[in-house]
Amino acid sequence: MGILQTLFGDDARVLYERNFQLLLLASLSSPLGASVVSPILEGLTGPLGTSSTQIGLLMAVFTAPAIFLIPVVGVVSDRVGRKPVLTAGLLLFGLAGLAISLTTEFRVVLGLRFLQGVGYTGIAPVLITSVGDIFAADDDAEAAAQGLRFTAVGLSLTLFPVLSGALVVLAWQYPFFLYGLAVPTALVVFLLFEEPTAVGDESEGDDSIGALLSLASHPRVAATLVGRAIPSFLWFVFLTYNSVVVVRLLGANPGVAGLLVAAASVASSVSSTQSGRITTAFDTRVVPMLVSTLAVGGGVVALAFAPSTLVAGLGVVVAGAGFGVGLTLYRSALTGSAPVDLRGGLVSLGESSGRLGSTVAPVLTGAVIAFATPALGEAAAIRWGILGVVAAGVLVGVASVVVVDRYDVPTRATTVTAAD
């Protein structure tokens, strides 16, 4: 295996699976929905004829479809297969993104971003599931493959925000050309990807739905689902207002904003790999969950009040580290709260909760800033508005962790009894 063996050790064997190679290629596109737009939001207010408080809607309308569609897409991919859903998702995501460069009408751009969000629901969740399909017979290989896929996502999150911030200096349309990567990727997936699962299986019926709803209503699980939204909520406050703070308040350029997104993404990728070691150092997950929530919130506030880009950079690195650990812990908590036959459904609910947090964040923050601007002035309203929204999110996150700590993991018997 040569160089790959040297770099990845025994894990390198999964890289020789062609289907997995195609999933890695598709994983480069999956995080682009937010990472390409985040560094350039402030620079789009002029070309699109809108304000700093409204520009955050470009993030909200992208994340909104996933709130409801991720569970639906999971069912569809079980019925018709992973390949057609992934191919369609990539095509819609890429073409809608490219089309943004052809208009300056803000409402049209919002509609195209919404379509991108629909396309996204057929990409990221299907990629995660397909990795599990391919390596279902080998738990070690599956774990290694999921880790390597996350590395590909991290590479994309590091590279493309920087490119986006550099390209927008030349013309506001140029960053949206980066979405073109998804179109040839869709073609390659269509031609070469081999369907990893049997399709057309019968649904398990209403009993499974009832059991899932009963499980989700258990206090510990419900609190975990609420808490799952908080890392995404805080992260999207950062992604939405990073460029506004950097360009408008600190006087830097979009390229610097892109570098900050990249730095935060690297910190997130690195910290998530250490989640296992962090949790083993404590008797429960309460302390790591609380610290990670405070870290991402504190980092975003540090960005908002930073006197320089250096301080802002330190803040976003802390926020990224907290986000990586927090997101991993919440996903793990949901996975460990469900029996095998309900795990996929509960994880889908968790991802929908996360997208809900991502969607609410820019809308709520924009509304608070708009309300505060007449009294405080724009700069102070942005800083204090971010602080207020982040503080509210952190309080909800802390309350969720407290509830999680008070209840035991539900048993299968409890779920079935409650469903009956």
CSV table of C-alpha atoms in Angstrom, one decimal:
chain,number,residue,atom,x,y,z
A,1,MET,CA,0.0,0.0,0.0
A,2,GLY,CA,3.1,2.2,0.1
A,3,ILE,CA,2.5,5.9,1.0
A,4,LEU,CA,-1.1,5.2,2.1
A,5,GLN,CA,0.0,2.6,4.5
A,6,THR,CA,2.6,5.0,5.9
A,7,LEU,CA,0.0,7.7,6.3
A,8,PHE,CA,-3.0,5.8,7.6
A,9,GLY,CA,-1.6,2.4,8.8
A,10,ASP,CA,-4.0,-0.5,8.6
A,11,ASP,CA,-6.9,1.9,8.0
A,12,ALA,CA,-5.5,2.4,4.5
A,13,ARG,CA,-7.2,-0.7,3.2
A,14,VAL,CA,-10.6,1.0,3.0
A,15,LEU,CA,-9.2,3.5,0.5
A,16,TYR,CA,-8.8,0.7,-2.1
A,17,GLU,CA,-12.6,0.2,-2.1
A,18,ARG,CA,-13.9,2.0,-5.3
A,19,ASN,CA,-17.3,2.7,-3.9
A,20,PHE,CA,-15.7,4.4,-0.9
A,21,GLN,CA,-13.4,6.4,-3.1
A,22,LEU,CA,-16.5,7.8,-4.8
A,23,LEU,CA,-18.0,8.7,-1.5
A,24,LEU,CA,-14.8,10.6,-0.5
A,25,LEU,CA,-15.1,12.5,-3.8
A,26,ALA,CA,-18.7,13.4,-3.0
A,27,SER,CA,-17.8,14.3,0.5
A,28,LEU,CA,-15.8,17.3,-0.9
A,29,SER,CA,-19.1,18.8,-2.0
A,30,SER,CA,-21.2,18.1,1.0
A,31,PRO,CA,-20.0,21.0,3.3
A,32,LEU,CA,-19.9,23.6,0.6
A,33,GLY,CA,-23.4,24.9,1.2
A,34,ALA,CA,-22.3,27.0,4.2
A,35,SER,CA,-18.5,27.2,3.8
A,36,VAL,CA,-18.5,28.9,0.4
A,37,VAL,CA,-21.1,31.5,1.4
A,38,SER,CA,-20.0,32.3,4.9
A,39,PRO,CA,-16.9,34.4,4.1
A,40,ILE,CA,-18.6,36.5,1.5
A,41,LEU,CA,-22.0,37.3,3.1
A,42,GLU,CA,-21.1,40.9,3.8
A,43,GLY,CA,-19.7,41.4,0.3
A,44,LEU,CA,-23.1,40.2,-1.2
A,45,THR,CA,-25.2,43.0,0.4
A,46,GLY,CA,-24.3,45.4,-2.4
A,47,PRO,CA,-24.7,43.2,-5.4
A,48,LEU,CA,-28.0,41.7,-4.1
A,49,GLY,CA,-29.3,45.0,-2.8
A,50,THR,CA,-30.0,43.9,0.7
A,51,SER,CA,-28.9,44.6,4.3
A,52,SER,CA,-26.5,42.9,6.8
A,53,THR,CA,-29.6,41.8,8.8
A,54,GLN,CA,-31.3,40.2,5.8
A,55,ILE,CA,-28.2,38.6,4.2
A,56,GLY,CA,-28.3,35.9,6.9
A,57,LEU,CA,-31.4,34.5,5.3
A,58,LEU,CA,-29.0,33.0,2.7
A,59,MET,CA,-27.9,30.6,5.4
A,60,ALA,CA,-31.3,30.0,6.9
A,61,VAL,CA,-33.1,29.1,3.7
A,62,PHE,CA,-30.3,26.6,2.9
A,63,THR,CA,-30.6,24.8,6.2
A,64,ALA,CA,-34.4,24.9,6.5
A,65,PRO,CA,-35.3,22.0,4.1
A,66,ALA,CA,-33.2,19.5,6.0
A,67,ILE,CA,-35.4,20.0,9.1
A,68,PHE,CA,-38.2,18.0,7.5
A,69,LEU,CA,-36.6,16.3,4.6
A,70,ILE,CA,-33.7,14.3,6.1
A,71,PRO,CA,-35.9,11.6,7.7
A,72,VAL,CA,-37.9,11.5,4.4
A,73,VAL,CA,-34.8,11.1,2.3
A,74,GLY,CA,-33.7,8.3,4.6
A,75,VAL,CA,-36.9,6.4,3.9
A,76,VAL,CA,-36.6,7.1,0.1
A,77,SER,CA,-33.0,5.9,-0.1
A,78,ASP,CA,-34.1,2.7,1.7
A,79,ARG,CA,-36.8,2.2,-1.0
A,80,VAL,CA,-35.1,3.3,-4.2
A,81,GLY,CA,-31.4,3.0,-3.3
A,82,ARG,CA,-28.5,5.2,-2.3
A,83,LYS,CA,-27.2,5.8,-5.8
A,84,PRO,CA,-30.2,7.7,-7.4
A,85,VAL,CA,-30.7,9.8,-4.3
A,86,LEU,CA,-27.0,10.8,-4.0
A,87,THR,CA,-26.8,11.5,-7.8
A,88,ALA,CA,-30.0,13.7,-7.7
A,89,GLY,CA,-28.8,15.5,-4.6
A,90,LEU,CA,-25.5,16.4,-6.1
A,91,LEU,CA,-27.0,17.6,-9.3
A,92,LEU,CA,-29.6,19.8,-7.7
A,93,PHE,CA,-27.1,21.2,-5.2
A,94,GLY,CA,-24.5,22.0,-7.9
A,95,LEU,CA,-26.8,23.4,-10.5
A,96,ALA,CA,-28.8,25.6,-8.1
A,97,GLY,CA,-25.5,26.9,-6.7
A,98,LEU,CA,-24.1,27.8,-10.2
A,99,ALA,CA,-27.4,29.5,-11.1
A,100,ILE,CA,-27.0,32.0,-8.3
A,101,SER,CA,-24.2,33.7,-10.3
A,102,LEU,CA,-26.7,34.5,-13.0
A,103,THR,CA,-29.0,36.8,-11.0
A,104,THR,CA,-28.9,39.8,-8.6
A,105,GLU,CA,-32.5,39.5,-7.5
A,106,PHE,CA,-32.3,38.7,-3.8
A,107,ARG,CA,-35.6,36.7,-3.7
A,108,VAL,CA,-34.4,34.5,-6.6
A,109,VAL,CA,-31.1,33.9,-4.8
A,110,LEU,CA,-33.1,32.8,-1.7
A,111,GLY,CA,-35.1,30.4,-3.8
A,112,LEU,CA,-32.0,28.9,-5.4
A,113,ARG,CA,-30.4,28.5,-1.9
A,114,PHE,CA,-33.6,26.7,-0.8
A,115,LEU,CA,-33.2,24.3,-3.7
A,116,GLN,CA,-29.5,23.8,-2.7
A,117,GLY,CA,-30.8,22.9,0.7
A,118,VAL,CA,-33.1,20.3,-0.8
A,119,GLY,CA,-30.2,18.9,-2.7
A,120,TYR,CA,-28.0,18.7,0.4
A,121,THR,CA,-30.5,16.4,2.1
A,122,GLY,CA,-29.7,13.8,-0.6
A,123,ILE,CA,-25.9,14.2,-0.1
A,124,ALA,CA,-24.5,14.2,3.5
A,125,PRO,CA,-27.0,11.8,5.2
A,126,VAL,CA,-26.7,9.3,2.3
A,127,LEU,CA,-22.9,9.5,2.4
A,128,ILE,CA,-22.9,8.6,6.1
A,129,THR,CA,-25.3,5.8,5.6
A,130,SER,CA,-23.6,4.4,2.5
A,131,VAL,CA,-20.3,4.1,4.4
A,132,GLY,CA,-22.1,2.0,6.9
A,133,ASP,CA,-23.6,-0.1,4.1
A,134,ILE,CA,-20.3,-0.8,2.4
A,135,PHE,CA,-18.4,-1.8,5.5
A,136,ALA,CA,-21.3,-3.4,7.5
A,137,ALA,CA,-19.5,-6.7,7.9
A,138,ASP,CA,-16.4,-5.1,9.5
A,139,ASP,CA,-16.9,-2.7,12.4
A,140,ASP,CA,-13.2,-1.6,12.5
A,141,ALA,CA,-13.2,-0.9,8.8
A,142,GLU,CA,-16.5,1.1,9.1
A,143,ALA,CA,-15.1,3.2,11.9
A,144,ALA,CA,-11.9,3.9,10.0
A,145,ALA,CA,-13.9,4.8,6.8
A,146,GLN,CA,-16.2,7.2,8.7
A,147,GLY,CA,-13.1,8.9,10.1
A,148,LEU,CA,-11.5,9.2,6.8
A,149,ARG,CA,-14.6,10.5,5.2
A,150,PHE,CA,-14.7,13.2,8.0
A,151,THR,CA,-11.1,14.0,7.0
A,152,ALA,CA,-12.2,14.6,3.4
A,153,VAL,CA,-15.0,16.9,4.8
A,154,GLY,CA,-12.4,18.7,6.9
A,155,LEU,CA,-10.1,19.2,3.9
A,156,SER,CA,-13.0,20.8,2.0
A,157,LEU,CA,-13.9,23.0,4.9
A,158,THR,CA,-10.3,24.2,5.1
A,159,LEU,CA,-9.7,24.8,1.4
A,160,PHE,CA,-13.0,26.2,-0.1
A,161,PRO,CA,-13.7,29.1,2.4
A,162,VAL,CA,-10.2,30.5,1.6
A,163,LEU,CA,-10.9,30.1,-2.2
A,164,SER,CA,-14.3,31.8,-1.8
A,165,GLY,CA,-12.8,34.7,0.1
A,166,ALA,CA,-10.2,35.2,-2.6
A,167,LEU,CA,-12.5,34.8,-5.5
A,168,VAL,CA,-15.1,37.4,-4.3
A,169,VAL,CA,-12.4,40.1,-4.5
A,170,LEU,CA,-12.4,39.5,-8.3
A,171,ALA,CA,-16.2,39.4,-8.7
A,172,TRP,CA,-19.1,38.5,-6.4
A,173,GLN,CA,-20.2,35.7,-8.8
A,174,TYR,CA,-17.0,33.8,-8.8
A,175,PRO,CA,-17.3,31.9,-5.5
A,176,PHE,CA,-20.6,30.3,-6.7
A,177,PHE,CA,-18.7,28.7,-9.5
A,178,LEU,CA,-17.2,26.4,-6.8
A,179,TYR,CA,-20.5,24.7,-6.6
A,180,GLY,CA,-19.8,23.4,-10.1
A,181,LEU,CA,-17.7,20.7,-8.5
A,182,ALA,CA,-20.9,18.8,-7.5
A,183,VAL,CA,-22.1,18.4,-11.2
A,184,PRO,CA,-19.2,16.2,-12.6
A,185,THR,CA,-19.2,14.4,-9.2
A,186,ALA,CA,-22.8,13.5,-9.8
A,187,LEU,CA,-22.0,12.2,-13.2
A,188,VAL,CA,-19.1,10.1,-11.9
A,189,VAL,CA,-21.3,8.7,-9.1
A,190,PHE,CA,-24.0,7.8,-11.6
A,191,LEU,CA,-21.6,6.0,-13.9
A,192,LEU,CA,-19.4,4.2,-11.4
A,193,PHE,CA,-21.1,3.9,-8.0
A,194,GLU,CA,-22.4,0.4,-7.3
A,195,GLU,CA,-25.6,0.3,-5.3
A,196,PRO,CA,-24.5,-1.1,-1.8
A,197,THR,CA,-27.9,-2.2,-0.6
A,198,ALA,CA,-30.9,-4.2,-1.7
A,199,VAL,CA,-33.8,-1.8,-2.5
A,200,GLY,CA,-37.6,-2.0,-2.2
A,201,ASP,CA,-37.7,-3.5,1.3
A,202,GLU,CA,-41.0,-3.3,3.1
A,203,SER,CA,-41.5,-0.7,5.7
A,204,GLU,CA,-41.6,-1.9,9.3
A,205,GLY,CA,-44.9,-0.1,9.7
A,206,ASP,CA,-46.6,1.9,12.3
A,207,ASP,CA,-45.2,0.0,15.2
A,208,SER,CA,-41.7,1.3,14.5
A,209,ILE,CA,-43.0,4.8,14.1
A,210,GLY,CA,-44.8,4.6,17.4
A,211,ALA,CA,-41.8,3.1,19.2
A,212,LEU,CA,-39.6,5.9,17.7
A,213,LEU,CA,-41.9,8.6,18.9
A,214,SER,CA,-42.1,7.0,22.3
A,215,LEU,CA,-38.3,6.8,22.5
A,216,ALA,CA,-38.0,10.5,21.4
A,217,SER,CA,-40.4,11.5,24.2
A,218,HIS,CA,-38.3,10.0,26.9
A,219,PRO,CA,-36.9,12.9,29.0
A,220,ARG,CA,-33.2,12.0,28.4
A,221,VAL,CA,-33.7,11.5,24.7
A,222,ALA,CA,-35.8,14.5,24.3
A,223,ALA,CA,-33.2,16.7,26.1
A,224,THR,CA,-30.5,15.2,23.9
A,225,LEU,CA,-32.5,16.1,20.8
A,226,VAL,CA,-32.9,19.6,22.1
A,227,GLY,CA,-29.2,19.8,23.0
A,228,ARG,CA,-28.2,18.5,19.6
A,229,ALA,CA,-29.5,21.7,18.1
A,230,ILE,CA,-27.3,24.0,20.2
A,231,PRO,CA,-23.8,23.3,18.7
A,232,SER,CA,-25.3,23.9,15.2
A,233,PHE,CA,-27.2,27.0,16.4
A,234,LEU,CA,-24.0,28.6,17.8
A,235,TRP,CA,-21.9,27.5,14.8
A,236,PHE,CA,-24.3,29.1,12.4
A,237,VAL,CA,-24.3,32.4,14.3
A,238,PHE,CA,-20.5,32.3,13.7
A,239,LEU,CA,-20.8,31.3,10.0
A,240,THR,CA,-23.4,33.9,9.3
A,241,TYR,CA,-21.9,36.9,11.1
A,242,ASN,CA,-18.2,36.1,10.7
A,243,SER,CA,-17.8,38.1,7.5
A,244,VAL,CA,-19.9,41.0,8.8
A,245,VAL,CA,-17.7,41.3,11.9
A,246,VAL,CA,-14.4,40.9,10.0
A,247,VAL,CA,-15.2,43.1,7.1
A,248,ARG,CA,-17.5,45.8,8.6
A,249,LEU,CA,-16.3,46.0,12.2
A,250,LEU,CA,-12.6,45.1,11.9
A,251,GLY,CA,-12.0,46.6,8.4
A,252,ALA,CA,-10.4,43.4,6.9
A,253,ASN,CA,-11.2,41.8,3.6
A,254,PRO,CA,-13.3,38.7,2.7
A,255,GLY,CA,-10.1,36.7,2.3
A,256,VAL,CA,-9.4,37.1,6.0
A,257,ALA,CA,-13.0,36.0,6.8
A,258,GLY,CA,-12.4,32.9,4.7
A,259,LEU,CA,-9.2,32.2,6.6
A,260,LEU,CA,-11.1,32.4,9.9
A,261,VAL,CA,-13.7,29.9,8.7
A,262,ALA,CA,-10.9,27.6,7.6
A,263,ALA,CA,-9.1,27.9,11.0
A,264,ALA,CA,-12.3,27.1,12.9
A,265,SER,CA,-13.0,24.1,10.6
A,266,VAL,CA,-9.5,22.7,11.2
A,267,ALA,CA,-10.0,23.1,15.0
A,268,SER,CA,-13.3,21.4,14.7
A,269,SER,CA,-11.9,18.5,12.7
A,270,VAL,CA,-9.0,18.0,15.1
A,271,SER,CA,-11.0,18.3,18.3
A,272,SER,CA,-13.6,15.8,17.1
A,273,THR,CA,-10.9,13.1,16.8
A,274,GLN,CA,-10.1,13.5,20.5
A,275,SER,CA,-13.7,13.2,21.7
A,276,GLY,CA,-13.1,9.6,22.8
A,277,ARG,CA,-10.1,10.4,24.9
A,278,ILE,CA,-11.9,13.4,26.4
A,279,THR,CA,-14.9,11.4,27.5
A,280,THR,CA,-12.8,8.6,29.1
A,281,ALA,CA,-11.2,11.2,31.3
A,282,PHE,CA,-14.6,11.8,33.1
A,283,ASP,CA,-17.1,9.5,34.8
A,284,THR,CA,-19.9,11.0,32.7
A,285,ARG,CA,-20.3,13.2,29.6
A,286,VAL,CA,-21.7,16.1,31.5
A,287,VAL,CA,-18.4,18.0,32.0
A,288,PRO,CA,-17.2,17.6,28.3
A,289,MET,CA,-20.7,18.6,27.0
A,290,LEU,CA,-20.9,21.7,29.3
A,291,VAL,CA,-17.3,22.7,28.5
A,292,SER,CA,-17.8,22.3,24.7
A,293,THR,CA,-21.0,24.3,24.8
A,294,LEU,CA,-19.3,27.1,26.7
A,295,ALA,CA,-16.3,27.0,24.4
A,296,VAL,CA,-18.2,27.4,21.2
A,297,GLY,CA,-20.4,30.1,22.7
A,298,GLY,CA,-17.4,32.0,24.2
A,299,GLY,CA,-15.5,31.7,21.0
A,300,VAL,CA,-18.3,33.3,19.0
A,301,VAL,CA,-18.6,36.1,21.5
A,302,ALA,CA,-14.9,36.7,21.4
A,303,LEU,CA,-15.2,37.1,17.6
A,304,ALA,CA,-18.0,39.6,18.0
A,305,PHE,CA,-16.0,41.8,20.5
A,306,ALA,CA,-12.6,41.2,19.1
A,307,PRO,CA,-10.4,44.4,18.8
A,308,SER,CA,-8.3,42.8,16.0
A,309,THR,CA,-8.4,39.9,13.5
A,310,LEU,CA,-5.8,38.1,15.7
A,311,VAL,CA,-8.1,38.0,18.7
A,312,ALA,CA,-11.0,37.1,16.4
A,313,GLY,CA,-8.8,34.2,15.1
A,314,LEU,CA,-8.2,32.9,18.6
A,315,GLY,CA,-11.9,33.1,19.3
A,316,VAL,CA,-13.0,31.1,16.3
A,317,VAL,CA,-10.4,28.4,17.0
A,318,VAL,CA,-11.9,28.0,20.5
A,319,ALA,CA,-15.4,27.9,18.9
A,320,GLY,CA,-14.3,25.4,16.3
A,321,ALA,CA,-12.8,23.1,19.0
A,322,GLY,CA,-15.9,23.3,21.1
A,323,PHE,CA,-18.1,22.6,18.1
A,324,GLY,CA,-16.2,19.5,17.0
A,325,VAL,CA,-16.3,17.9,20.5
A,326,GLY,CA,-19.9,19.0,21.2
A,327,LEU,CA,-21.4,17.8,18.0
A,328,THR,CA,-19.6,14.4,18.3
A,329,LEU,CA,-20.8,13.9,21.8
A,330,TYR,CA,-24.4,14.6,21.0
A,331,ARG,CA,-24.4,12.3,18.0
A,332,SER,CA,-22.8,9.6,20.1
A,333,ALA,CA,-25.4,10.1,22.9
A,334,LEU,CA,-28.2,9.7,20.4
A,335,THR,CA,-26.7,6.6,18.9
A,336,GLY,CA,-26.3,5.0,22.3
A,337,SER,CA,-29.9,5.8,23.3
A,338,ALA,CA,-31.6,3.7,20.7
A,339,PRO,CA,-31.8,-0.1,19.9
A,340,VAL,CA,-30.5,-1.1,16.5
A,341,ASP,CA,-33.9,-1.1,14.8
A,342,LEU,CA,-34.7,2.5,15.9
A,343,ARG,CA,-31.2,3.9,15.6
A,344,GLY,CA,-31.5,5.2,12.1
A,345,GLY,CA,-34.7,7.0,12.9
A,346,LEU,CA,-33.4,8.6,16.0
A,347,VAL,CA,-30.2,9.7,14.3
A,348,SER,CA,-32.3,11.3,11.6
A,349,LEU,CA,-34.4,13.1,14.2
A,350,GLY,CA,-31.1,14.4,15.7
A,351,GLU,CA,-29.8,15.6,12.4
A,352,SER,CA,-33.1,17.4,11.8
A,353,SER,CA,-32.8,19.0,15.2
A,354,GLY,CA,-29.3,20.2,14.2
A,355,ARG,CA,-30.6,21.7,11.0
A,356,LEU,CA,-33.4,23.4,13.0
A,357,GLY,CA,-30.7,25.1,15.1
A,358,SER,CA,-28.8,26.1,12.0
A,359,THR,CA,-31.9,27.6,10.5
A,360,VAL,CA,-33.1,29.6,13.5
A,361,ALA,CA,-29.7,31.0,14.3
A,362,PRO,CA,-29.3,33.5,11.4
A,363,VAL,CA,-33.0,34.5,11.5
A,364,LEU,CA,-33.0,35.2,15.2
A,365,THR,CA,-29.7,37.0,15.2
A,366,GLY,CA,-30.7,39.2,12.3
A,367,ALA,CA,-34.0,40.0,14.1
A,368,VAL,CA,-32.3,40.9,17.3
A,369,ILE,CA,-29.7,43.1,15.5
A,370,ALA,CA,-32.4,44.9,13.5
A,371,PHE,CA,-34.4,45.6,16.7
A,372,ALA,CA,-31.3,46.9,18.6
A,373,THR,CA,-29.8,49.0,15.8
A,374,PRO,CA,-32.0,52.2,16.2
A,375,ALA,CA,-31.0,52.4,19.9
A,376,LEU,CA,-27.4,51.2,19.9
A,377,GLY,CA,-26.2,51.9,16.4
A,378,GLU,CA,-25.2,49.2,13.9
A,379,ALA,CA,-21.8,48.2,15.3
A,380,ALA,CA,-22.9,47.9,18.9
A,381,ALA,CA,-26.1,46.2,17.8
A,382,ILE,CA,-24.2,43.5,15.9
A,383,ARG,CA,-21.9,42.9,18.9
A,384,TRP,CA,-24.5,42.9,21.6
A,385,GLY,CA,-27.1,41.1,19.5
A,386,ILE,CA,-24.6,38.2,18.9
A,387,LEU,CA,-23.9,38.1,22.6
A,388,GLY,CA,-27.6,38.0,23.5
A,389,VAL,CA,-28.4,35.2,21.1
A,390,VAL,CA,-25.3,33.2,22.0
A,391,ALA,CA,-26.1,33.5,25.7
A,392,ALA,CA,-29.6,32.2,25.1
A,393,GLY,CA,-28.3,29.3,23.2
A,394,VAL,CA,-25.8,28.4,25.8
A,395,LEU,CA,-28.4,28.5,28.5
A,396,VAL,CA,-30.6,26.0,26.6
A,397,GLY,CA,-27.6,23.8,26.0
A,398,VAL,CA,-26.7,23.8,29.7
A,399,ALA,CA,-30.3,23.0,30.7
A,400,SER,CA,-30.3,20.1,28.2
A,401,VAL,CA,-27.2,18.6,29.6
A,402,VAL,CA,-28.6,18.9,33.2
A,403,VAL,CA,-31.7,16.9,32.1
A,404,VAL,CA,-29.6,14.3,30.3
A,405,ASP,CA,-27.6,13.7,33.4
A,406,ARG,CA,-30.7,13.2,35.6
A,407,TYR,CA,-32.1,10.3,33.6
A,408,ASP,CA,-30.8,6.9,32.6
A,409,VAL,CA,-30.6,5.6,29.1
A,410,PRO,CA,-34.1,4.2,28.1
A,411,THR,CA,-34.3,0.4,27.8
A,412,ARG,CA,-36.1,-1.4,24.9
A,413,ALA,CA,-38.7,-2.6,27.3
A,414,THR,CA,-39.5,1.0,28.4
A,415,THR,CA,-39.8,2.0,24.8
A,416,VAL,CA,-42.1,-0.8,23.8
A,417,THR,CA,-44.3,-0.4,26.8
A,418,ALA,CA,-44.7,3.3,26.3
A,419,ALA,CA,-45.5,2.7,22.6
A,420,ASP,CA,-48.2,0.2,23.5
